[in-house]
Coordinates of C-alpha atoms in Angstrom, one line a residue:
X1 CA -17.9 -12.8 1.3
X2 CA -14.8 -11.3 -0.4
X3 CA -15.6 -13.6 -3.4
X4 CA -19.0 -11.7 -3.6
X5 CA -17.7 -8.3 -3.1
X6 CA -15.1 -9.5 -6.1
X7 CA -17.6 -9.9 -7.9
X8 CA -20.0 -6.9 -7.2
X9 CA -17.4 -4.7 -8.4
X10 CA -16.7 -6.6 -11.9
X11 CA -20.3 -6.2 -12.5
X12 CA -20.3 -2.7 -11.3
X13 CA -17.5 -2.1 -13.7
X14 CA -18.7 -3.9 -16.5
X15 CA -22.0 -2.1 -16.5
X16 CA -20.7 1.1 -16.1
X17 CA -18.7 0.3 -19.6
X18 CA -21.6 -0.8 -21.7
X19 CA -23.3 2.7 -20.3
X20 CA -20.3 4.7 -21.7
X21 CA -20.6 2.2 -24.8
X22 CA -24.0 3.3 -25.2
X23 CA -23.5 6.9 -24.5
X24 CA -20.5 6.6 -27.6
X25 CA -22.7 4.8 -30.1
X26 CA -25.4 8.1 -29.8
X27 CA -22.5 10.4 -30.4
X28 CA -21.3 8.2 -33.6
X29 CA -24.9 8.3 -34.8
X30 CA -25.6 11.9 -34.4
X31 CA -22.1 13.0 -35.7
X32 CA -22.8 10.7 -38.7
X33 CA -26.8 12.0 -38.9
X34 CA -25.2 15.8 -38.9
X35 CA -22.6 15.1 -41.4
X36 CA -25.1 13.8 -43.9
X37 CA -27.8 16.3 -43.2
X38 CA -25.3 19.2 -43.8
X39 CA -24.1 17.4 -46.9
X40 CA -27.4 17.9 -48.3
X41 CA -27.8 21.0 -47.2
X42 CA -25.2 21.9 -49.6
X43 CA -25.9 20.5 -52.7
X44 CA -28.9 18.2 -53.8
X45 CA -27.0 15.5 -55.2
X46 CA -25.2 14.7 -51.7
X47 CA -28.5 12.9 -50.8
X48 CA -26.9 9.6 -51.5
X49 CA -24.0 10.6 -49.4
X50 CA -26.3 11.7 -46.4
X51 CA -28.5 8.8 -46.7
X52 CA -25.0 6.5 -46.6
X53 CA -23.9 8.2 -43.7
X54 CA -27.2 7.6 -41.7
X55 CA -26.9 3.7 -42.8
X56 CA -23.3 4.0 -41.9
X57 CA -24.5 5.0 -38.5
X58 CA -26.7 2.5 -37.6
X59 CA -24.4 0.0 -38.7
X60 CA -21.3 0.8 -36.2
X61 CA -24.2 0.7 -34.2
X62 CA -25.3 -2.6 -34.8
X63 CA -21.4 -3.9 -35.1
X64 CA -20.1 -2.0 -32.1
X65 CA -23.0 -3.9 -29.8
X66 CA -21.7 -7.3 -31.8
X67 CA -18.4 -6.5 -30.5
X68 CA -19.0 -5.4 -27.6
X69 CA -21.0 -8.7 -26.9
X70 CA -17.4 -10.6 -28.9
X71 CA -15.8 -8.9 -26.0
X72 CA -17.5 -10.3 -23.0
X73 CA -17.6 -13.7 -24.4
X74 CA -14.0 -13.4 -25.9
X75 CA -12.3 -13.8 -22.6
X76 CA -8.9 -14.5 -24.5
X77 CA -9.0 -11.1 -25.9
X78 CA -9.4 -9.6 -22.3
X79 CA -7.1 -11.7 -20.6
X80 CA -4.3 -10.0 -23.1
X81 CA -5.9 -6.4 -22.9
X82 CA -5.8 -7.1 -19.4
X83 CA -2.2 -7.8 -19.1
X84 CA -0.8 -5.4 -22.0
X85 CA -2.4 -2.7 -19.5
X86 CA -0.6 -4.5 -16.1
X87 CA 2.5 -4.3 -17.9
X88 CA 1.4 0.1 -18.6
X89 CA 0.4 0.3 -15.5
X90 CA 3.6 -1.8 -13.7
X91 CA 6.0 0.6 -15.6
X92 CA 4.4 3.8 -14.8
X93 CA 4.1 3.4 -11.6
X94 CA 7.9 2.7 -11.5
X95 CA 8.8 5.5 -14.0
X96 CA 6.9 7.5 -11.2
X97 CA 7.8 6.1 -8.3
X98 CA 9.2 9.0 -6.9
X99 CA 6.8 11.8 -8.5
X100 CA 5.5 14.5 -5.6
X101 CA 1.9 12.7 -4.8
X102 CA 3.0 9.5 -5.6
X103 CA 1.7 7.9 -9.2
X104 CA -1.7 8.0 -8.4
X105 CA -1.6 11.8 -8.4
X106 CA -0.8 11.9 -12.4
X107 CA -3.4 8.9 -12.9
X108 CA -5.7 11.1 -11.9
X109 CA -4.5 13.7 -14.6
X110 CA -4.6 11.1 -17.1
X111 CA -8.3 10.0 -16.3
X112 CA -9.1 13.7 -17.2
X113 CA -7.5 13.4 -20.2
X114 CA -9.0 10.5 -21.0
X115 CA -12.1 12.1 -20.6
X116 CA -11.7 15.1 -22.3
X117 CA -10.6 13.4 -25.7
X118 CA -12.4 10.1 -25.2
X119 CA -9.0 7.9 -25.7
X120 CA -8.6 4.9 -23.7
X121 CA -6.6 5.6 -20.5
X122 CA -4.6 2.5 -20.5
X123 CA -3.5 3.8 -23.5
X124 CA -2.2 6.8 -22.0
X125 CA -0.9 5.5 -19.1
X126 CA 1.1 3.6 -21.4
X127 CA 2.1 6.4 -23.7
X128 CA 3.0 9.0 -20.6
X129 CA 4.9 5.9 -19.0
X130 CA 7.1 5.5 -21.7
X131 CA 7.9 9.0 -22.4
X132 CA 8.7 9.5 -18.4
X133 CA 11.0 6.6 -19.4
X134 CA 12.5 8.8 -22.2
X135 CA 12.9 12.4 -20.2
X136 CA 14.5 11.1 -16.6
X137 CA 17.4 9.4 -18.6
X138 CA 18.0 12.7 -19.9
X139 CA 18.2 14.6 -16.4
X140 CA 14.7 16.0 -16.0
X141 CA 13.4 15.1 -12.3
X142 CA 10.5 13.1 -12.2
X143 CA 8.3 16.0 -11.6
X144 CA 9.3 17.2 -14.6
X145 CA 9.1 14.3 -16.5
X146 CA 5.9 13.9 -15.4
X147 CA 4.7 17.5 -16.6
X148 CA 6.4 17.0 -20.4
X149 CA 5.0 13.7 -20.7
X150 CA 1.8 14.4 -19.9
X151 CA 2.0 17.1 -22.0
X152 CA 3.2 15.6 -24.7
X153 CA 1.0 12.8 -24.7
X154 CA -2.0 15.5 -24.9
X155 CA 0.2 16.9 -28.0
X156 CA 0.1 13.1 -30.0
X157 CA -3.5 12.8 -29.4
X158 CA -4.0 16.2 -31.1
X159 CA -1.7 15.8 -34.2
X160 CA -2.8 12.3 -34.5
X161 CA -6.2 14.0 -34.8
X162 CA -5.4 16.8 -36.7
X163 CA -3.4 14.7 -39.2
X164 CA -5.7 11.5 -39.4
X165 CA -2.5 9.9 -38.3
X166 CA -2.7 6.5 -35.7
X167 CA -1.5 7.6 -32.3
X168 CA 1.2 5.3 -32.0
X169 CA 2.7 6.6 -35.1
X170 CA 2.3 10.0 -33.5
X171 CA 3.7 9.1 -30.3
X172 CA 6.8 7.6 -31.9
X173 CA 7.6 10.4 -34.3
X174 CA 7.3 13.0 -31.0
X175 CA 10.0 10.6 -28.8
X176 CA 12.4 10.8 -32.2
X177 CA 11.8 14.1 -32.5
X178 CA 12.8 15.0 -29.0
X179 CA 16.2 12.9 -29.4
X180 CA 17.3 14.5 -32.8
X181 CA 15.7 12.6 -35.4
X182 CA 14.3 15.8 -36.7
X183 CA 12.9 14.3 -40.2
X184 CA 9.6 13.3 -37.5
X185 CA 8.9 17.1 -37.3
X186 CA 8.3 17.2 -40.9
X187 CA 5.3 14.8 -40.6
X188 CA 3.7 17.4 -38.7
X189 CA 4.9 21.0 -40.7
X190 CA 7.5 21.5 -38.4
X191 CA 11.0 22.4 -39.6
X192 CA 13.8 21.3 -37.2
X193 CA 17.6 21.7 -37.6
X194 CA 20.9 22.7 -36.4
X195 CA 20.3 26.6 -37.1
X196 CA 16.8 26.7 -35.5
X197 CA 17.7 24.5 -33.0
X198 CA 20.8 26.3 -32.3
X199 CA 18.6 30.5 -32.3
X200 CA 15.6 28.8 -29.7
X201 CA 18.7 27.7 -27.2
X202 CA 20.4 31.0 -27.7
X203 CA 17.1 32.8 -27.6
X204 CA 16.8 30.5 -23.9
X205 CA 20.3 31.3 -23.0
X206 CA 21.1 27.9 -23.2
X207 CA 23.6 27.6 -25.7
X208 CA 26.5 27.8 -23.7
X209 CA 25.6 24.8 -21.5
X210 CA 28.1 21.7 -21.3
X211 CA 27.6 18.0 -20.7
X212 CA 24.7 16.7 -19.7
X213 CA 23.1 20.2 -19.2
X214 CA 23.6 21.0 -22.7
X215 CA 21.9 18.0 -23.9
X216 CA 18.9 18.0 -21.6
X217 CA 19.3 21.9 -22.8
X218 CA 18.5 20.5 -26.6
X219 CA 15.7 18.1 -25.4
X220 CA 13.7 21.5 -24.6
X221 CA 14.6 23.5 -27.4
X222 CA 13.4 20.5 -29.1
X223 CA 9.8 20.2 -27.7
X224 CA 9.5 24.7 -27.5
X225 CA 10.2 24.1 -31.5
X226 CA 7.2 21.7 -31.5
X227 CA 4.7 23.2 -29.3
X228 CA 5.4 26.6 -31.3
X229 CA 5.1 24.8 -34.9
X230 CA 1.9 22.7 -34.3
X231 CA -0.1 25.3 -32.4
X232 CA -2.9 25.2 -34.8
X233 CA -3.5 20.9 -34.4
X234 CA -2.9 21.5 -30.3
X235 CA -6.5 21.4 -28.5
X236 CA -7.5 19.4 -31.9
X237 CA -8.8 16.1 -30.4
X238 CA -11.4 18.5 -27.8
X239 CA -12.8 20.9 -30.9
X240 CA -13.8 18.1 -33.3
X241 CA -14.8 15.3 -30.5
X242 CA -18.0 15.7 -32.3
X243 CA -17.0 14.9 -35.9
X244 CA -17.6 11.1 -36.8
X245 CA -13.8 10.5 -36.5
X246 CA -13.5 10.9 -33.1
X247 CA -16.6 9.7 -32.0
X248 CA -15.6 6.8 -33.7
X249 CA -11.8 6.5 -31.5
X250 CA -13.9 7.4 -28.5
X251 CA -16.1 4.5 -29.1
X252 CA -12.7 2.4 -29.3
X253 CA -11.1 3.6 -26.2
X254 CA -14.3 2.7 -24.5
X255 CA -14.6 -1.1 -25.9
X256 CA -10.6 -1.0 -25.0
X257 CA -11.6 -0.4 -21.2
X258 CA -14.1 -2.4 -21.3
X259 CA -11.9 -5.5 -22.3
X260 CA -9.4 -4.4 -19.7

């Protein structure tokens, strides 16, 4: 009887991810569809380009259903997507351990994310885990660390987008960032150094800090200077989930859950 409810739910589940499979592949054919009818719009001689685009379309189409198929036979490929996301989900939930709620309250955060921008939300759970891991060895408290992660991890997926940059990359240049490697910044237009580092802390009245204090004093200043210099990428990832682009990552965060 348990085996059979066992297996209920993996059908359940796997069902449910072709459906959001299928939902993607009409997004990536309409954005792609739009981009080459407003191409022609424009000029005449784009008809080649729209008419590319519309082929392009219906082949992600066709290869997306090839892999989604690759995945359900592939069962190597799962077992590992499967156990990179154990090993997200294993560390999050001792990153947050002690969060207000319990872990479960920011997975549910995270699913909304995840919805919103159509990444994959192993991925996320992986990116927020390891930034909680970053912030509480600096003194935040877990609900804290829990807030600037998941805020920051809604901050990658937007410059990533806004930059055509891969998230990982954007992830990894936030975390230097936020220690002192202030060359990351630059990838993203933002200018950080001792003077303007040294004006946002006095402008916070943290300057004067010692010890610890005045290091986890830094770590802010640090993300303010961020969140102030990219506020025309933040929000990115929601106002051009229709472009191709996106479509196109939301189509891979799907077939990522789906493996999973």
């Amino acid at each position: 009887m348990a085996d059979s409810v066992q297996i209920d739910l993996i059908v359940e589940a796997i069902s449910k991810g072709f459906d959001k499979i299928e939902k993607d592949l009409k997004s990536v054919g309409d954005s792609s569809k739009k981009a080459g009818d407003e191409a022609k719009k424009g000029n005449e001689g784009f008809k080649a380009f729209g008419d590319s685009m519309k082929q392009l379309g219906t082949i992600a189409a066709g290869a997306a259903v090839i892999i989604g198929g690759a995945l359900v036979a592939g069962l190597a490929k799962t077992v590992m997507a499967a156990s990179d996301a154990e090993e997200s989900m294993s560390k999050f939930n001792v990153v947050f351990k002690d969060l207000s709620g319990g872990p479960e309250a920011l997975a549910v955060e995270i699913d909304k994310l995840s919805e919103a921008t159509g990444r994959s939300k192993y991925e996320l759970i992986g990116a927020v885990g390891a930034l909680g891991d970053l912030f509480q060895p600096l003194g935040f408290s877990t609900d804290a660390a829990a807030d600037l992660s998941l805020q920051m991890t809604s901050l990658a997926i937007d410059l990533s987008s806004f930059n055509n940059m891969p998230m990982d990359e954007a992830l990894q240049r936030l975390q230097g960032t936020l220690i002192g490697s202030h060359e990351n910044a630059l990838a993203f237009g933002v200018v950080i150094n001792e003077n303007t580092l040294k004006a946002e802390m006095m402008a916070n009245g943290t300057d004067k800090l010692t010890g610890a204090q005045f290091e986890q004093a830094k770590v802010q200043a640090r993300l303010n200077l961020l969140m102030a210099g990219t506020s025309a990428a933040q929000r990115d990832a929601i106002r051009t989930s229709d472009g191709f682009a996106n479509q196109m990552k939301a189509l891979q965060g799907s077939m990522q859950d789906l493996a999973v």
